[in-house]
Short mmCIF file of C-alpha atoms and ligand atoms in Angstrom, two decimals:
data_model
loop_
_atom_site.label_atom_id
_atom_site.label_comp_id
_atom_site.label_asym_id
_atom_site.label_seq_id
_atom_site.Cartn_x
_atom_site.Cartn_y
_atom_site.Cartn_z
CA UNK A 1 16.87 -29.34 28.07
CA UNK A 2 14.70 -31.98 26.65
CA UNK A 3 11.32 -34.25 27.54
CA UNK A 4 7.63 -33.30 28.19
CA UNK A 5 5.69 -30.79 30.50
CA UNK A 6 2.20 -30.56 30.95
CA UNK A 7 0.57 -26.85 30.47
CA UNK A 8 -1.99 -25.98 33.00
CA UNK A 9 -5.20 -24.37 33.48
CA UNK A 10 -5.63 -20.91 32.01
CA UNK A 11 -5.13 -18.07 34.56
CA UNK A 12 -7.10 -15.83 32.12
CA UNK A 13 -10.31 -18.21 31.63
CA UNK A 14 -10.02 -19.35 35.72
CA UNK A 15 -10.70 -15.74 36.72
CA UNK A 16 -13.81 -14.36 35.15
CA UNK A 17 -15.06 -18.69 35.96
CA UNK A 18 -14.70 -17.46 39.32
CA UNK A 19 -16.51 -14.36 39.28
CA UNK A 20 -18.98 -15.98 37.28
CA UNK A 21 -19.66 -18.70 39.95
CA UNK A 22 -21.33 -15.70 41.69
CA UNK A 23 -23.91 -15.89 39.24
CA UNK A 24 -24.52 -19.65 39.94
CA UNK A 25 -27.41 -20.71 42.77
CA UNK A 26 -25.32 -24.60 42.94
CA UNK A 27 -22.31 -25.87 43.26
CA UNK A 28 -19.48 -25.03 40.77
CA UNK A 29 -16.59 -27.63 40.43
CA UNK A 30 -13.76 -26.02 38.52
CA UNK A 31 -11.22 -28.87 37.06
CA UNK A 32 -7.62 -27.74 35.83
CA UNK A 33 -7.95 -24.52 37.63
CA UNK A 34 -4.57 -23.73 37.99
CA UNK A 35 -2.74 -22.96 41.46
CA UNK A 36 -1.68 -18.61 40.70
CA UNK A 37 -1.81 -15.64 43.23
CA UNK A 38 -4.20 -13.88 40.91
CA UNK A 39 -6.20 -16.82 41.23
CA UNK A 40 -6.20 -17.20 44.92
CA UNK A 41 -6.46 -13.29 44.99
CA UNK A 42 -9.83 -14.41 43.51
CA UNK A 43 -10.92 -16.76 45.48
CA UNK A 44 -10.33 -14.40 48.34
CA UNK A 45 -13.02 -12.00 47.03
CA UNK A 46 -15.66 -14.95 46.31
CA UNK A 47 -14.84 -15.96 50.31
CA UNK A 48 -15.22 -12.19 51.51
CA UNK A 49 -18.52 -11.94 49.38
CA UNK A 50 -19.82 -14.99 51.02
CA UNK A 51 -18.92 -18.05 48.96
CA UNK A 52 -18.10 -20.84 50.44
CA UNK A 53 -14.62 -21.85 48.20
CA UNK A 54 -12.39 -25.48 48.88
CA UNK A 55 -9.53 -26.50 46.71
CA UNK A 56 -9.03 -30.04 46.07
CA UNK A 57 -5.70 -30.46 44.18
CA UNK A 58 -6.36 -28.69 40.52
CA UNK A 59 -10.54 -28.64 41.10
CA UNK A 60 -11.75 -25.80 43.04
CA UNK A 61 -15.16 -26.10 44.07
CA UNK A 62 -17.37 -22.50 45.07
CA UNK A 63 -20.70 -22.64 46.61
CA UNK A 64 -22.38 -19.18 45.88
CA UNK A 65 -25.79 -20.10 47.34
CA UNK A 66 -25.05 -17.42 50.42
CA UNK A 67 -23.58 -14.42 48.73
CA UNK A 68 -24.39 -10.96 50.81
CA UNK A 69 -21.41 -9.20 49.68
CA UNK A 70 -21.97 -6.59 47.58
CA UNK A 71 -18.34 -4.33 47.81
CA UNK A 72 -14.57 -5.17 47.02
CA UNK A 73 -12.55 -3.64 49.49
CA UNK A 74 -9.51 -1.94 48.16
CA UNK A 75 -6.65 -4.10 49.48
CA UNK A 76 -8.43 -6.90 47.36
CA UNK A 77 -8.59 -4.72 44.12
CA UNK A 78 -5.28 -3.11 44.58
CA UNK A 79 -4.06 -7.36 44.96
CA UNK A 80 -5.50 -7.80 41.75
CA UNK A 81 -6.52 -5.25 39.01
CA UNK A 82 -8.26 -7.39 37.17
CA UNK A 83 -10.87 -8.15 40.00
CA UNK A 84 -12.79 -5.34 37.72
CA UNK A 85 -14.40 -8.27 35.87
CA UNK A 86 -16.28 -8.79 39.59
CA UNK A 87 -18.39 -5.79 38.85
CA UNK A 88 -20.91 -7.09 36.36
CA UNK A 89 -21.31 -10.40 38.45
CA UNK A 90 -21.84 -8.45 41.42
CA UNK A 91 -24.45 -6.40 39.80
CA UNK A 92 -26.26 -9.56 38.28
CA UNK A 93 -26.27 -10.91 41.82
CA UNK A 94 -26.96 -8.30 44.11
CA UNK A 95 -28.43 -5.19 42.12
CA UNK A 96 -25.61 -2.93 43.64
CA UNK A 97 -21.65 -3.66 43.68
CA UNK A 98 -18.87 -1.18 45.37
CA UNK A 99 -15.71 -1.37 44.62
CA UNK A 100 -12.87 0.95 43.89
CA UNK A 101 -11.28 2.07 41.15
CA UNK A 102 -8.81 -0.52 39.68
CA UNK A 103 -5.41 1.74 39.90
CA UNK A 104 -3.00 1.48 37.15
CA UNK A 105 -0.83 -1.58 37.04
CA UNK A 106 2.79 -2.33 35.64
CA UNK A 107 1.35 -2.04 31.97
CA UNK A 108 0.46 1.23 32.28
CA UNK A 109 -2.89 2.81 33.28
CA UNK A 110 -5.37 0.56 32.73
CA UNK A 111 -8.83 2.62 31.96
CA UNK A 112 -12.43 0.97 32.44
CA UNK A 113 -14.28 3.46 30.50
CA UNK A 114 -15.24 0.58 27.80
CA UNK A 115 -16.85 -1.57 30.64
CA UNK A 116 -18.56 1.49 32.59
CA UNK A 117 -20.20 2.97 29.43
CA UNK A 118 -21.27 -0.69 28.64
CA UNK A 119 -22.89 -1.33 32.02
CA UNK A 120 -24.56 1.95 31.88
CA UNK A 121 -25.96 1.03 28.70
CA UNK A 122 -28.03 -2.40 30.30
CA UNK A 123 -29.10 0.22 33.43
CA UNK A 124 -26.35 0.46 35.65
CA UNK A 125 -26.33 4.36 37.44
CA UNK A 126 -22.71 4.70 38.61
CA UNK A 127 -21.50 7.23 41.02
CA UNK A 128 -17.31 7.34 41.11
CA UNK A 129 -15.93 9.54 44.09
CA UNK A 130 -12.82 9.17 46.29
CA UNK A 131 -11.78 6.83 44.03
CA UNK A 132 -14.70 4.07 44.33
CA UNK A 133 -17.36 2.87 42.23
CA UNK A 134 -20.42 3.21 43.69
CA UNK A 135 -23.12 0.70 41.06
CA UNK A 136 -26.65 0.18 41.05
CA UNK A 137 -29.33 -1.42 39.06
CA UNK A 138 -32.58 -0.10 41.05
CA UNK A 139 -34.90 -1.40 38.34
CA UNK A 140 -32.63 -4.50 37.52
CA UNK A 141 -30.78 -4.71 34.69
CA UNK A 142 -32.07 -5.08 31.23
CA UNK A 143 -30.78 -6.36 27.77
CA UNK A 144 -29.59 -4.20 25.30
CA UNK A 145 -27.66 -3.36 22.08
CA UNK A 146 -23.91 -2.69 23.16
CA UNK A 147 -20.95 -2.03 20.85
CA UNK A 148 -17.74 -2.02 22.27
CA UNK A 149 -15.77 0.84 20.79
CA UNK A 150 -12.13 -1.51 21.21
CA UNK A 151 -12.61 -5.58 21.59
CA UNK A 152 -11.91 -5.22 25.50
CA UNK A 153 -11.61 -8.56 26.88
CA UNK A 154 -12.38 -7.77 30.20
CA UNK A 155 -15.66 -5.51 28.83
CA UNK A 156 -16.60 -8.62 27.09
CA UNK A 157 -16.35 -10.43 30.56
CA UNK A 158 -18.49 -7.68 32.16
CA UNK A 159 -20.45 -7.80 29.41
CA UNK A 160 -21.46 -10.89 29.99
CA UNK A 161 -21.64 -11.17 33.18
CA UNK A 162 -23.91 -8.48 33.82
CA UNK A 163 -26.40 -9.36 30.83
CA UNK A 164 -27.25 -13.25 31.99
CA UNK A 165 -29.50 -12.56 34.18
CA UNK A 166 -30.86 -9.68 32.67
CA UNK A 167 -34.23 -8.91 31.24
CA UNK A 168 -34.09 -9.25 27.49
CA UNK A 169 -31.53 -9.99 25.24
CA UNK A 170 -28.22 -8.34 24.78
CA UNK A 171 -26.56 -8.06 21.02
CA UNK A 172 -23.16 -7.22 22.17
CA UNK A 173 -21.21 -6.39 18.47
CA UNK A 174 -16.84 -5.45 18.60
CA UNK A 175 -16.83 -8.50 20.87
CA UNK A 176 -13.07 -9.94 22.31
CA UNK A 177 -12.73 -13.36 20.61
CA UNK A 178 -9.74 -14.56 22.50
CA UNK A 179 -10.66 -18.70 23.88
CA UNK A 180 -10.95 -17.36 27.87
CA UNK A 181 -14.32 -15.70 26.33
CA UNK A 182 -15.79 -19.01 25.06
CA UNK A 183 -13.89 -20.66 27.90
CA UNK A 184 -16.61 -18.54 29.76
CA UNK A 185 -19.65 -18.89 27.61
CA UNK A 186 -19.13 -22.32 27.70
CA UNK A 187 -18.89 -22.43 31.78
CA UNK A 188 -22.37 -19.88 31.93
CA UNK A 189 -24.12 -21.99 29.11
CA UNK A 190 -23.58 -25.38 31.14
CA UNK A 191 -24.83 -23.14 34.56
CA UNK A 192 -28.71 -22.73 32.07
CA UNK A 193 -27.31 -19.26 30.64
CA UNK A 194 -28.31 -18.72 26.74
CA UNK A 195 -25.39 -17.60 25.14
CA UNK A 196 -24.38 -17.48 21.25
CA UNK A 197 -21.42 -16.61 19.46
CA UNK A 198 -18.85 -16.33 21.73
CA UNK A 199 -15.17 -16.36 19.81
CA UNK A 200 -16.46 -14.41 17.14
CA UNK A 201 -17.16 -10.20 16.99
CA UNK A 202 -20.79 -10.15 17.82
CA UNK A 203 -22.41 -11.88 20.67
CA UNK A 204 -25.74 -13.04 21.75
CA UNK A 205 -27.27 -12.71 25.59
CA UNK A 206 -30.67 -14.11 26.24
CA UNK A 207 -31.20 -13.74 29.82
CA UNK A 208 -32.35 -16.19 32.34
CA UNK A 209 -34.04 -16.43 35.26
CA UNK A 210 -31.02 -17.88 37.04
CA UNK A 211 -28.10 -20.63 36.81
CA UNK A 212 -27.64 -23.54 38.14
CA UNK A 213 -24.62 -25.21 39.28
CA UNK A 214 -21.98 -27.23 36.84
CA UNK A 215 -18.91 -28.94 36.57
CA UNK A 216 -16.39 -27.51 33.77
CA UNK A 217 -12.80 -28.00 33.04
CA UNK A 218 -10.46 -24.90 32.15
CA UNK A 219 -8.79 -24.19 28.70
CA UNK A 220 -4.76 -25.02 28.90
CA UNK A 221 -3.35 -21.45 29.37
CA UNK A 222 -2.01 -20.30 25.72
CA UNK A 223 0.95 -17.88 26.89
CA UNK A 224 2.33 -20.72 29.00
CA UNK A 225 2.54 -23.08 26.36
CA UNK A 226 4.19 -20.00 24.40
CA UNK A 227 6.38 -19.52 27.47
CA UNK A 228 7.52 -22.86 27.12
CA UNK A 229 8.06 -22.99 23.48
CA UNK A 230 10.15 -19.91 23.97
CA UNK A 231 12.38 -21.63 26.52
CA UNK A 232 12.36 -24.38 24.18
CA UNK A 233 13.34 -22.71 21.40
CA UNK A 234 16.30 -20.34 22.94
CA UNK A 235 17.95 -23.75 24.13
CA UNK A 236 17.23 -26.15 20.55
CA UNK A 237 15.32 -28.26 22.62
CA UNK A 238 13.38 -30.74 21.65
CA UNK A 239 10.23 -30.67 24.05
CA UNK A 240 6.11 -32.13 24.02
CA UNK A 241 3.66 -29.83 25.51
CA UNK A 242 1.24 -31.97 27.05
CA UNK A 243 -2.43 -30.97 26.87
CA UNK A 244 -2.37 -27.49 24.77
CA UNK A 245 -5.29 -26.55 22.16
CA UNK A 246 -2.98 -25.96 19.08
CA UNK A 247 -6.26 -24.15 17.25
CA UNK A 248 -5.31 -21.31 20.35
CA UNK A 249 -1.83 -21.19 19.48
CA UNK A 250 -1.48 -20.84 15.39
CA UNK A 251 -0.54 -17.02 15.55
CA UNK A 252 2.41 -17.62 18.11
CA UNK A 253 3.19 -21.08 15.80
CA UNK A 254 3.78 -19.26 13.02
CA UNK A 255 6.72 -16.82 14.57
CA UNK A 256 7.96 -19.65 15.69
CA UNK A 257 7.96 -21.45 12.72
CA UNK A 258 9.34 -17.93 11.24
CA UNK A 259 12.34 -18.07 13.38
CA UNK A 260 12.52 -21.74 12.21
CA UNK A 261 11.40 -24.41 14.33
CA UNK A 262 9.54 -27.16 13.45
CA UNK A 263 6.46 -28.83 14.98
CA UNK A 264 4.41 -32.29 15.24
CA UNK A 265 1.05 -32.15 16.77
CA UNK A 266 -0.63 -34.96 17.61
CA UNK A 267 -4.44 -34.10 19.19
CA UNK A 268 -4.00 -32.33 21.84
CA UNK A 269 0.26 -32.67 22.29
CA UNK A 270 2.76 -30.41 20.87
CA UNK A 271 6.20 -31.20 20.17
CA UNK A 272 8.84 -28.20 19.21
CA UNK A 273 11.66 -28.92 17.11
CA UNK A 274 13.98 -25.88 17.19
CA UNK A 275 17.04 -25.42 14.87
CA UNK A 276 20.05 -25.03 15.51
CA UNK A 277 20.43 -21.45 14.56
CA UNK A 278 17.56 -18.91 15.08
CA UNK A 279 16.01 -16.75 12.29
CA UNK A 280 15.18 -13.10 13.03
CA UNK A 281 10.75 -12.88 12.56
CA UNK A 282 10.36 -9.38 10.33
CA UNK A 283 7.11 -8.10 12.04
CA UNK A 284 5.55 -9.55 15.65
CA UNK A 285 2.32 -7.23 15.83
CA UNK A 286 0.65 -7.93 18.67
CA UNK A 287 -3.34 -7.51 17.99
CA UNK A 288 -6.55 -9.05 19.36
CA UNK A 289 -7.45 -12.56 19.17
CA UNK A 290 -6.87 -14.52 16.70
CA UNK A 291 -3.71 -12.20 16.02
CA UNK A 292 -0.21 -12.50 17.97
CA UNK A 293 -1.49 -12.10 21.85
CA UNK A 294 0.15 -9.17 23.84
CA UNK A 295 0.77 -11.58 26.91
CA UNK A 296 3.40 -13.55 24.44
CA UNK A 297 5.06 -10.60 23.49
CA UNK A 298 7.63 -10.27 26.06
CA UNK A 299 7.93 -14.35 26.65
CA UNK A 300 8.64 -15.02 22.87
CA UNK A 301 11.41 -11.48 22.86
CA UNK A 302 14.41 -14.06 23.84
CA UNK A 303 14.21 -16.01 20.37
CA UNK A 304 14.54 -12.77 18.78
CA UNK A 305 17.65 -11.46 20.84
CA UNK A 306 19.33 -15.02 20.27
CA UNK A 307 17.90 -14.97 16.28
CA UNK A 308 20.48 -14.28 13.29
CA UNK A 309 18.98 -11.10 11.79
CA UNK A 310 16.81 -8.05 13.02
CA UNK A 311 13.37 -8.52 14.19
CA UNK A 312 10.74 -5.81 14.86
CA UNK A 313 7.93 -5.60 17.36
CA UNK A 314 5.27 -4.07 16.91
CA UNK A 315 2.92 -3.60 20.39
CA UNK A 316 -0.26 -2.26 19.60
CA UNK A 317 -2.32 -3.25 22.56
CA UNK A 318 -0.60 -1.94 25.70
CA UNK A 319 1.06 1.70 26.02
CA UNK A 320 3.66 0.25 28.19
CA UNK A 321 4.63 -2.76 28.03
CA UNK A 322 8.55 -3.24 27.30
CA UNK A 323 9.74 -2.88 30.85
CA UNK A 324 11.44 -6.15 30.35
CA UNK A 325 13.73 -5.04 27.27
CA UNK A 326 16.38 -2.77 29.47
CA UNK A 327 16.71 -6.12 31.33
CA UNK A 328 16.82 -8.11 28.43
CA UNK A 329 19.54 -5.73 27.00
CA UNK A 330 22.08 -6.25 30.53
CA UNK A 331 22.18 -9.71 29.36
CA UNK A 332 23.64 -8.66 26.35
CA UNK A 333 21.04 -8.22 23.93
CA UNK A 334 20.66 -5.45 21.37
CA UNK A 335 17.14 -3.69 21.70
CA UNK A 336 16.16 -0.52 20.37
CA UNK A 337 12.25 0.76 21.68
CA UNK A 338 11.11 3.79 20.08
CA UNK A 339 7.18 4.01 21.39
CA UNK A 340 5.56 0.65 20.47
CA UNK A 341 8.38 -0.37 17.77
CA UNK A 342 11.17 -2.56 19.69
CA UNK A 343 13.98 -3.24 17.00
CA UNK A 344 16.00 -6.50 18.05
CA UNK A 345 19.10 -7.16 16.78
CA UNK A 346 20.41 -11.02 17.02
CA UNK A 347 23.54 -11.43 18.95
CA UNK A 348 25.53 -14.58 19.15
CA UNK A 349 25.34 -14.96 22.91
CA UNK A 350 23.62 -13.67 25.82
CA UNK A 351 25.46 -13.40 29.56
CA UNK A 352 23.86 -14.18 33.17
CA UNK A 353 23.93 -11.00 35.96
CA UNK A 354 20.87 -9.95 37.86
CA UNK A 355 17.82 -8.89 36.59
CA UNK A 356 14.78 -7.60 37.58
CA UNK A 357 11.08 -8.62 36.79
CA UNK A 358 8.69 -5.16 36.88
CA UNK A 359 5.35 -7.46 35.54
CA UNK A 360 4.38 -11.14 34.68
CA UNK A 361 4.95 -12.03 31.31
CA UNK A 362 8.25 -9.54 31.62
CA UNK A 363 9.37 -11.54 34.19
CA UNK A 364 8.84 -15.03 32.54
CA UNK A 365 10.81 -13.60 29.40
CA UNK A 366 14.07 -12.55 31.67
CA UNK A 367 13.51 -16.30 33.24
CA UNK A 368 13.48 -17.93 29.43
CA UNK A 369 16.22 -15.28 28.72
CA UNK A 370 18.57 -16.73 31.45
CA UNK A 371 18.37 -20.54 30.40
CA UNK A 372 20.42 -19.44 27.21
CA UNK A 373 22.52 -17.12 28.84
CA UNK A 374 26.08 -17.89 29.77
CA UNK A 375 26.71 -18.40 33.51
CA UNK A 376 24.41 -17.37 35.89
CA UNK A 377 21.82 -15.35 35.74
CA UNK A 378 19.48 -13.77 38.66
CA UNK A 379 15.61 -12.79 38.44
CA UNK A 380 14.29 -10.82 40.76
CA UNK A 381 10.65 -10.31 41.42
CA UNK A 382 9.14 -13.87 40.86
CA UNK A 383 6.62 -13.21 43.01
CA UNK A 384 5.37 -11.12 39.53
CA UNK A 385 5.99 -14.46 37.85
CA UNK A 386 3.40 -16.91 40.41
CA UNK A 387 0.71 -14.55 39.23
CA UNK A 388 0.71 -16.31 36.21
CA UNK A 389 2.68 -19.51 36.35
CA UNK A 390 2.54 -22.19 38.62
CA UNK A 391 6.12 -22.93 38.96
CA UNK A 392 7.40 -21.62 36.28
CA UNK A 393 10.58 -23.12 37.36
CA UNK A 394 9.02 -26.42 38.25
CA UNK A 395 8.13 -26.64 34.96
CA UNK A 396 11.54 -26.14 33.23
CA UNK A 397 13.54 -28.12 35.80
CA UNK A 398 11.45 -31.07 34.74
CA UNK A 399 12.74 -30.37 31.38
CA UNK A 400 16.54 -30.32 32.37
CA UNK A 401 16.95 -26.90 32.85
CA UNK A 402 19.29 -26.01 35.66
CA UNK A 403 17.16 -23.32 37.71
CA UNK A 404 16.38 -23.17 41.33
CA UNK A 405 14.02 -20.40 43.18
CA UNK A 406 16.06 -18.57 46.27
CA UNK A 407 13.00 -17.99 48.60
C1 EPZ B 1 -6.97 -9.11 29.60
O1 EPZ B 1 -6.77 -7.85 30.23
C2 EPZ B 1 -5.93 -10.04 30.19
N1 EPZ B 1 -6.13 -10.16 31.63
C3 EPZ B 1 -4.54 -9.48 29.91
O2 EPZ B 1 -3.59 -10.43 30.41
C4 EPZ B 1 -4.35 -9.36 28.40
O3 EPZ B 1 -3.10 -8.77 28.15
C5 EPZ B 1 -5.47 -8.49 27.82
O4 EPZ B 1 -6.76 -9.03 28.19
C6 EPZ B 1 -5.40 -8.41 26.31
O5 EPZ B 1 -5.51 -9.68 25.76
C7 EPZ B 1 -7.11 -10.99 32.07
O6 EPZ B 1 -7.81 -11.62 31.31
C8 EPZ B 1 -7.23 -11.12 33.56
P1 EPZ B 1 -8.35 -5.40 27.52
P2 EPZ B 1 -7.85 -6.66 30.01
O7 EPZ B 1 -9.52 -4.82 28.21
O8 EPZ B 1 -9.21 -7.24 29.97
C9 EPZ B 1 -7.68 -0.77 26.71
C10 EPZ B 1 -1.70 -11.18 31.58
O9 EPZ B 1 -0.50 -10.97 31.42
N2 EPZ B 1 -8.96 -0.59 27.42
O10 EPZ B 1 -8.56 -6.30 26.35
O11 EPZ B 1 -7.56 -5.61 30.98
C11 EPZ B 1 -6.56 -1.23 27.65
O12 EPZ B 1 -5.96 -0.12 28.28
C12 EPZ B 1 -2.70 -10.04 31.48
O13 EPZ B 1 -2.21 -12.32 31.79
C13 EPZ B 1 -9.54 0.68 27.44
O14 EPZ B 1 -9.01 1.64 26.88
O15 EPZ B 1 -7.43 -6.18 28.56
C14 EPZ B 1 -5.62 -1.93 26.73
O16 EPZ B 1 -4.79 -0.98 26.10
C15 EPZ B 1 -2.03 -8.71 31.24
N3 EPZ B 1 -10.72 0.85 28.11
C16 EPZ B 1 -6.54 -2.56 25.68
O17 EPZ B 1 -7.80 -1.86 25.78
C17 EPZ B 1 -11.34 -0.18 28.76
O18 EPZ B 1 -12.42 0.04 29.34
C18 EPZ B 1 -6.79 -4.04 25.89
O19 EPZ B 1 -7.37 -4.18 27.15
C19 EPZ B 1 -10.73 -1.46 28.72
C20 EPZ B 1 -9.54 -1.64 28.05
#
């Protein structure tokens, strides 16, 4: 493979935009808001709500001046777990919000305690039976001291959400610091909101009376570009990243740079220089922002299974998330997972059969995976894959590699 590819919009800062555009009384225009099932999964639920949503190429533009809806019915949750993030906007809108619980997903369960003890805490009563949320703010919602008792991104997001329009100001302390939070500050603040500190641990909410409409452009998407490098990398290719934010990227640049690749960045391009053997990385530890993100964890795996040496990973945010090493290891690579340790052996070679994607970033590793493999190799499940790339194959065909998706 070799040349340039441009990374898109973030799929992790375009959904909680979305839900926030329920908070907005104008018109939103969303630029580099990338084309994803999760995110049209979301648009889906600003439509049924009462948004008026159009797409125009990579802008998406919501109108949230009409919004009645006040419940998520479950097909739409069960589409998308992360639709949770809906709840505090809902709230901040409407006073009430019904939806049902978020079921477990491919990672493993995937609990909401952190956001439900937080909205409680700025005067949300919840009720949960038959499996639904039932929310309400009777005497509107009011700012507050919160601390969150893990970094939760998505109680950040709810956090947030809920506390814009609130009464007061909220001091929200054990804050997530990944970008897709100030990717969202930065959206509310240009809507009128009054919001400090975003990106680091302790966060400031002065409510507002309400929020205007704005036009914002989305953060590149940080596991894509790592996705890419990763393809990059298992192939020595030399390839330029088009429109990344390296400042996002300098945990994930230094395994790379462990396993010895080189890189020139040049504002906001990236150009990988891999060798032309792999070195093993001793410890990948996946931990909150600014530390090694879970999402890369499974993308970056195949430069480890093609490295010289053993690498270790170390997953410390999800309970569940190495579904994609038994797949990894019928393409010939030596894994050994014991709880949140995966030991990877290098091996000289990898061979192509048919795999099987069980999540998105899983999925996207068994793709990278396959471009080094000999012969052909088969991945199933891509529909796991468009949740969180558009085209992931798009992408690395215009890069040389030799991939085509069998609809
Ligand atoms: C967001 O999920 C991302 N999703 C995930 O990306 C990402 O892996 C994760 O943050 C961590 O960075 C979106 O932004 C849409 P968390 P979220 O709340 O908000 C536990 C992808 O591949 N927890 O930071 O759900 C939780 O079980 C997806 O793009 C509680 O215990 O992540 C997990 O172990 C996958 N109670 C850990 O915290 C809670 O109330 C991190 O979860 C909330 C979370």
């Amino acid at each position: 493979m070799e040349g340039e590819v441009t990374v898109h919009g973030a799929k992790n800062s375009a959904l909680p935009i979305l839900a926030a555009c329920l908070l907005s009384g104008g018109e939103c225009t969303l630029h580099n808001c990338p084309r994803l099932s999760d995110v049209d999964a979301t648009l889906k639920i600003l439509r049924h709500l009462g948004c008026r949503v159009k797409r125009e190429g990579g802008t998406v533009i919501v109108h949230a001046q009409s919004v009645t809806g006040k419940e998520i019915p479950d097909t739409l949750m069960r589409e998308m777990r992360s639709s949770i993030v809906f709840l505090g906007a809902i709230l901040a809108r409407m006073g009430e919000a019904r939806l049902s619980f978020p079921g477990g997903c491919e990672l493993g369960p995937r609990p909401i305690d952190l956001h439900l003890a937080a909205l409680k805490k700025l005067g949300v009563q919840i009720r949960e039976d038959h499996g639904c949320l039932h929310c309400s703010a009777k005497h509107g919602l009011r700012g507050k001291r919160i601390h969150l008792a893990f970094p939760s991104v998505g109680a950040t997001e709810n956090v947030m959400l809920a506390a814009v329009l609130a009464k007061g100001t909220t001091i929200l302390t054990n804050a997530a610091c990944e970008p897709e939070i100030c990717d969202l500050a930065d959206f509310l603040n240009a809507c009128g909101a009054k919001i400090q500190g975003a990106g680091d641990s302790t966060i400031s909410i002065q409510g507002v009376s309400r929020l205007h409409g704005c036009e914002h452009t989305i953060i590149p998407d940080r596991i894509v570009a790592a996705t890419l490098l990763s393809a990059a990398a298992v192939t020595h290719s030399r390839v330029l990243l088009r429109r990344v934010e390296p400042v996002h990227l300098e945990s994930i640049l230094s395994v790379f740079e462990e396993a010895g690749c080189q890189f020139r960045c040049e504002g906001k391009e990236l150009e990988i220089l891999p060798p032309a053997i792999l070195q093993a990385v001793k410890h990948v530890r996946t931990m909150p922002y600014p530390g090694f993100p879970t999402d890369a964890q499974a993308p970056v795996m195949p430069v480890a299974c093609l490295a010289k040496g053993t690498s270790v990973f170390v997953e410390n945010i999800f309970e569940n998330r190495y579904k994609h090493v038994g797949e990894l290891v019928r393409l010939g690579a030596s894994i050994k997972v014991e709880g949140r340790v995966a030991v990877v052996e290098g091996v000289s070679r990898l061979s192509g059969t048919a795999v099987q994607a069980a999540d998105l970033r899983g999925g996207a590793a068994l793709t990278v995976a396959g471009l080094a493999a000999e012969g052909i190799t088969q991945v199933w499940g891509v529909n796991y894959i468009d949740r969180g790339y558009e085209s992931l194959e798009g992408m690395l065909h215009a890069l040389g590699a030799n991939i085509t998706r069998i609809s």
